[in-house]
PDB file of C-alpha atoms in Angstrom:
ATOM      1  CA  UNK J   1      14.522   1.324  33.724  1.00 44.00           C
ATOM      2  CA  UNK J   2      16.755   3.228  31.291  1.00 48.00           C
ATOM      3  CA  UNK J   3      16.018   6.480  29.562  1.00 49.00           C
ATOM      4  CA  UNK J   4      17.064   7.313  26.009  1.00 48.00           C
ATOM      5  CA  UNK J   5      20.487   8.537  27.119  1.00 49.00           C
ATOM      6  CA  UNK J   6      21.428   5.183  28.618  1.00 48.00           C
ATOM      7  CA  UNK J   7      21.455   6.455  32.227  1.00 48.00           C
ATOM      8  CA  UNK J   8      19.274   4.852  34.819  1.00 49.00           C
ATOM      9  CA  UNK J   9      16.681   6.894  36.557  1.00 47.00           C
ATOM     10  CA  UNK J  10      17.142   6.904  40.291  1.00 48.00           C
ATOM     11  CA  UNK J  11      13.607   7.531  41.437  1.00 51.00           C
ATOM     12  CA  UNK J  12      10.556   9.521  40.644  1.00 56.00           C
ATOM     13  CA  UNK J  13      11.513  12.997  39.479  1.00 58.00           C
ATOM     14  CA  UNK J  14      15.199  12.761  40.496  1.00 65.00           C
ATOM     15  CA  UNK J  15      18.018  12.994  37.957  1.00 63.00           C
ATOM     16  CA  UNK J  16      20.383  10.108  37.442  1.00 65.00           C
ATOM     17  CA  UNK J  17      24.018  10.078  38.632  1.00 72.00           C
ATOM     18  CA  UNK J  18      25.318  11.520  35.339  1.00 72.00           C
ATOM     19  CA  UNK J  19      23.019  14.565  35.433  1.00 72.00           C
ATOM     20  CA  UNK J  20      24.727  17.968  35.599  1.00 75.00           C
ATOM     21  CA  UNK J  21      24.495  19.989  38.777  1.00 76.00           C
ATOM     22  CA  UNK J  22      23.185  23.462  38.204  1.00 74.00           C
ATOM     23  CA  UNK J  23      24.132  26.067  40.799  1.00 67.00           C
ATOM     24  CA  UNK J  24      22.533  29.432  41.214  1.00 75.00           C
ATOM     25  CA  UNK J  25      24.645  32.542  41.601  1.00 71.00           C
ATOM     26  CA  UNK J  26      23.832  32.577  45.347  1.00 78.00           C
ATOM     27  CA  UNK J  27      24.977  28.946  45.676  1.00 72.00           C
ATOM     28  CA  UNK J  28      28.259  29.764  43.894  1.00 71.00           C
ATOM     29  CA  UNK J  29      28.805  32.727  46.138  1.00 72.00           C
ATOM     30  CA  UNK J  30      28.127  30.649  49.257  1.00 76.00           C
ATOM     31  CA  UNK J  31      30.607  27.977  48.095  1.00 72.00           C
ATOM     32  CA  UNK J  32      33.255  30.639  47.376  1.00 71.00           C
ATOM     33  CA  UNK J  33      32.744  32.106  50.855  1.00 75.00           C
ATOM     34  CA  UNK J  34      33.026  28.714  52.547  1.00 76.00           C
ATOM     35  CA  UNK J  35      36.139  27.794  50.548  1.00 71.00           C
ATOM     36  CA  UNK J  36      37.853  31.088  51.396  1.00 75.00           C
ATOM     37  CA  UNK J  37      36.953  30.801  55.057  1.00 81.00           C
ATOM     38  CA  UNK J  38      38.265  27.240  55.099  1.00 79.00           C
ATOM     39  CA  UNK J  39      41.578  28.304  53.554  1.00 82.00           C
ATOM     40  CA  UNK J  40      41.999  31.068  56.083  1.00 86.00           C
ATOM     41  CA  UNK J  41      41.156  28.744  58.985  1.00 86.00           C
ATOM     42  CA  UNK J  42      43.685  26.202  57.812  1.00 87.00           C
ATOM     43  CA  UNK J  43      46.380  28.899  57.586  1.00 90.00           C
ATOM     44  CA  UNK J  44      45.519  30.189  61.036  1.00 89.00           C
ATOM     45  CA  UNK J  45      45.658  26.669  62.499  1.00 89.00           C
ATOM     46  CA  UNK J  46      49.060  26.086  60.858  1.00 91.00           C
ATOM     47  CA  UNK J  47      50.372  29.365  62.197  1.00 93.00           C
ATOM     48  CA  UNK J  48      49.173  28.515  65.714  1.00 92.00           C
ATOM     49  CA  UNK J  49      50.746  25.061  65.553  1.00 92.00           C
ATOM     50  CA  UNK J  50      54.006  26.514  64.238  1.00 94.00           C
ATOM     51  CA  UNK J  51      54.184  29.113  67.026  1.00 95.00           C
ATOM     52  CA  UNK J  52      53.326  26.440  69.603  1.00 94.00           C
ATOM     53  CA  UNK J  53      56.160  24.260  68.286  1.00 95.00           C
ATOM     54  CA  UNK J  54      58.566  27.200  68.581  1.00 95.00           C
ATOM     55  CA  UNK J  55      57.498  28.030  72.136  1.00 96.00           C
ATOM     56  CA  UNK J  56      57.581  24.392  73.271  1.00 96.00           C
ATOM     57  CA  UNK J  57      61.004  23.852  71.727  1.00 96.00           C
ATOM     58  CA  UNK J  58      62.311  27.015  73.299  1.00 96.00           C
ATOM     59  CA  UNK J  59      61.014  26.049  76.760  1.00 96.00           C
ATOM     60  CA  UNK J  60      62.331  22.502  76.527  1.00 95.00           C
ATOM     61  CA  UNK J  61      65.708  22.971  74.825  1.00 92.00           C
ATOM     62  CA  UNK J  62      66.542  26.680  74.628  1.00 92.00           C
ATOM     63  CA  UNK J  63      66.649  29.528  72.159  1.00 93.00           C
ATOM     64  CA  UNK J  64      68.413  27.675  69.321  1.00 94.00           C
ATOM     65  CA  UNK J  65      65.813  24.915  69.444  1.00 95.00           C
ATOM     66  CA  UNK J  66      62.971  27.458  69.428  1.00 94.00           C
ATOM     67  CA  UNK J  67      64.469  29.219  66.424  1.00 94.00           C
ATOM     68  CA  UNK J  68      65.009  25.889  64.680  1.00 95.00           C
ATOM     69  CA  UNK J  69      61.373  24.926  65.261  1.00 95.00           C
ATOM     70  CA  UNK J  70      60.217  28.256  63.845  1.00 96.00           C
ATOM     71  CA  UNK J  71      62.476  27.784  60.798  1.00 95.00           C
ATOM     72  CA  UNK J  72      61.050  24.314  60.238  1.00 95.00           C
ATOM     73  CA  UNK J  73      57.491  25.648  60.577  1.00 95.00           C
ATOM     74  CA  UNK J  74      58.180  28.575  58.297  1.00 95.00           C
ATOM     75  CA  UNK J  75      59.757  26.378  55.602  1.00 95.00           C
ATOM     76  CA  UNK J  76      56.337  24.889  54.921  1.00 94.00           C
ATOM     77  CA  UNK J  77      54.034  27.659  56.173  1.00 95.00           C
ATOM     78  CA  UNK J  78      55.410  30.440  53.946  1.00 95.00           C
ATOM     79  CA  UNK J  79      55.037  28.574  50.628  1.00 95.00           C
ATOM     80  CA  UNK J  80      51.684  27.224  51.794  1.00 92.00           C
ATOM     81  CA  UNK J  81      50.436  30.709  52.688  1.00 93.00           C
ATOM     82  CA  UNK J  82      51.513  32.087  49.327  1.00 92.00           C
ATOM     83  CA  UNK J  83      49.724  29.250  47.566  1.00 90.00           C
ATOM     84  CA  UNK J  84      46.608  29.795  49.681  1.00 88.00           C
ATOM     85  CA  UNK J  85      46.649  33.484  48.763  1.00 88.00           C
ATOM     86  CA  UNK J  86      46.864  32.505  45.125  1.00 87.00           C
ATOM     87  CA  UNK J  87      43.866  30.229  45.589  1.00 83.00           C
ATOM     88  CA  UNK J  88      41.966  33.021  47.340  1.00 82.00           C
ATOM     89  CA  UNK J  89      42.689  35.374  44.427  1.00 82.00           C
ATOM     90  CA  UNK J  90      41.326  32.690  42.098  1.00 80.00           C
ATOM     91  CA  UNK J  91      38.119  32.502  44.188  1.00 74.00           C
ATOM     92  CA  UNK J  92      37.655  36.241  43.788  1.00 76.00           C
ATOM     93  CA  UNK J  93      38.173  36.240  40.038  1.00 76.00           C
ATOM     94  CA  UNK J  94      35.541  35.229  37.542  1.00 68.00           C
ATOM     95  CA  UNK J  95      37.854  32.866  35.640  1.00 72.00           C
ATOM     96  CA  UNK J  96      37.238  29.127  35.633  1.00 72.00           C
ATOM     97  CA  UNK J  97      39.555  27.122  37.892  1.00 70.00           C
ATOM     98  CA  UNK J  98      42.020  24.799  36.196  1.00 79.00           C
ATOM     99  CA  UNK J  99      43.227  21.542  37.753  1.00 85.00           C
ATOM    100  CA  UNK J 100      46.551  21.920  35.896  1.00 88.00           C
ATOM    101  CA  UNK J 101      47.113  25.322  37.530  1.00 84.00           C
ATOM    102  CA  UNK J 102      46.296  23.902  40.948  1.00 85.00           C
ATOM    103  CA  UNK J 103      48.737  21.000  40.572  1.00 91.00           C
ATOM    104  CA  UNK J 104      51.472  23.269  39.243  1.00 90.00           C
ATOM    105  CA  UNK J 105      50.935  25.492  42.293  1.00 89.00           C
ATOM    106  CA  UNK J 106      51.224  22.458  44.563  1.00 90.00           C
ATOM    107  CA  UNK J 107      54.472  21.473  42.812  1.00 94.00           C
ATOM    108  CA  UNK J 108      55.913  24.970  43.224  1.00 94.00           C
ATOM    109  CA  UNK J 109      54.827  25.030  46.888  1.00 92.00           C
ATOM    110  CA  UNK J 110      56.462  21.700  47.694  1.00 93.00           C
ATOM    111  CA  UNK J 111      59.618  22.567  45.756  1.00 95.00           C
ATOM    112  CA  UNK J 112      59.851  25.869  47.608  1.00 95.00           C
ATOM    113  CA  UNK J 113      59.530  24.109  50.944  1.00 94.00           C
ATOM    114  CA  UNK J 114      62.333  21.704  50.049  1.00 95.00           C
ATOM    115  CA  UNK J 115      64.525  24.615  48.905  1.00 96.00           C
ATOM    116  CA  UNK J 116      63.849  26.527  52.168  1.00 94.00           C
ATOM    117  CA  UNK J 117      64.725  23.464  54.230  1.00 93.00           C
ATOM    118  CA  UNK J 118      67.948  23.026  52.228  1.00 94.00           C
ATOM    119  CA  UNK J 119      68.798  26.695  52.739  1.00 94.00           C
ATOM    120  CA  UNK J 120      68.147  26.369  56.459  1.00 93.00           C
ATOM    121  CA  UNK J 121      70.427  23.300  56.621  1.00 92.00           C
ATOM    122  CA  UNK J 122      73.150  25.111  54.740  1.00 93.00           C
ATOM    123  CA  UNK J 123      73.035  28.389  56.656  1.00 91.00           C
ATOM    124  CA  UNK J 124      72.375  26.925  60.125  1.00 86.00           C
ATOM    125  CA  UNK J 125      75.070  24.225  60.112  1.00 88.00           C
ATOM    126  CA  UNK J 126      76.578  25.276  63.421  1.00 88.00           C
ATOM    127  CA  UNK J 127      73.522  25.853  65.534  1.00 90.00           C
ATOM    128  CA  UNK J 128      70.477  24.260  63.915  1.00 91.00           C
ATOM    129  CA  UNK J 129      68.685  21.763  66.158  1.00 92.00           C
ATOM    130  CA  UNK J 130      67.337  19.123  63.800  1.00 93.00           C
ATOM    131  CA  UNK J 131      64.761  17.482  66.087  1.00 94.00           C
ATOM    132  CA  UNK J 132      63.258  20.896  66.801  1.00 95.00           C
ATOM    133  CA  UNK J 133      63.277  21.819  63.102  1.00 95.00           C
ATOM    134  CA  UNK J 134      61.441  18.586  62.252  1.00 95.00           C
ATOM    135  CA  UNK J 135      59.033  19.148  65.173  1.00 95.00           C
ATOM    136  CA  UNK J 136      58.107  22.572  63.815  1.00 95.00           C
ATOM    137  CA  UNK J 137      57.706  21.194  60.292  1.00 94.00           C
ATOM    138  CA  UNK J 138      55.447  18.359  61.396  1.00 93.00           C
ATOM    139  CA  UNK J 139      53.355  20.650  63.587  1.00 93.00           C
ATOM    140  CA  UNK J 140      52.602  22.919  60.616  1.00 93.00           C
ATOM    141  CA  UNK J 141      51.963  19.978  58.342  1.00 90.00           C
ATOM    142  CA  UNK J 142      49.412  18.660  60.841  1.00 88.00           C
ATOM    143  CA  UNK J 143      47.745  21.999  61.533  1.00 84.00           C
ATOM    144  CA  UNK J 144      44.406  20.562  60.447  1.00 78.00           C
ATOM    145  CA  UNK J 145      44.441  18.449  63.619  1.00 81.00           C
ATOM    146  CA  UNK J 146      43.766  21.675  65.524  1.00 79.00           C
ATOM    147  CA  UNK J 147      40.724  22.231  63.291  1.00 78.00           C
ATOM    148  CA  UNK J 148      39.590  18.680  63.960  1.00 81.00           C
ATOM    149  CA  UNK J 149      39.932  19.145  67.680  1.00 79.00           C
ATOM    150  CA  UNK J 150      37.697  22.209  67.641  1.00 75.00           C
ATOM    151  CA  UNK J 151      35.364  20.810  64.976  1.00 76.00           C
ATOM    152  CA  UNK J 152      36.169  23.667  62.604  1.00 67.00           C
ATOM    153  CA  UNK J 153      36.981  21.763  59.435  1.00 66.00           C
ATOM    154  CA  UNK J 154      35.183  23.344  56.455  1.00 62.00           C
TER     155      UNK J 154
END
């Protein structure tokens, strides 16, 4: 059965799939809290994974490998942490979120990570251990696996 707007009703008293969702102020606040907590958990998991990569690399291959792993981890973690802080500031403000702003922030974050990796390659030519650097980078990129393991995904 169709109503006058062309949308089908999906049962007695329930709105159709094109109906707007109305949130109360308490619901919005709860969603903001959960989103902020999820961002902080993801950052913490990435930091733990980056430090673990540094320690493992140091124990397996020495100080230069440990430093290389930390550089690789930091090349992604630092821009990601700055972007997450920007997102947290947006959660605290009363302005409406913009998808364009989010995607521009993602673009800046990824570009910054590439620039930091290029800078590390340029400055660490004599001592940089590439497998360790890549290990640290991948560990931070896959920090959410730690959240999956402990069932802490938001």
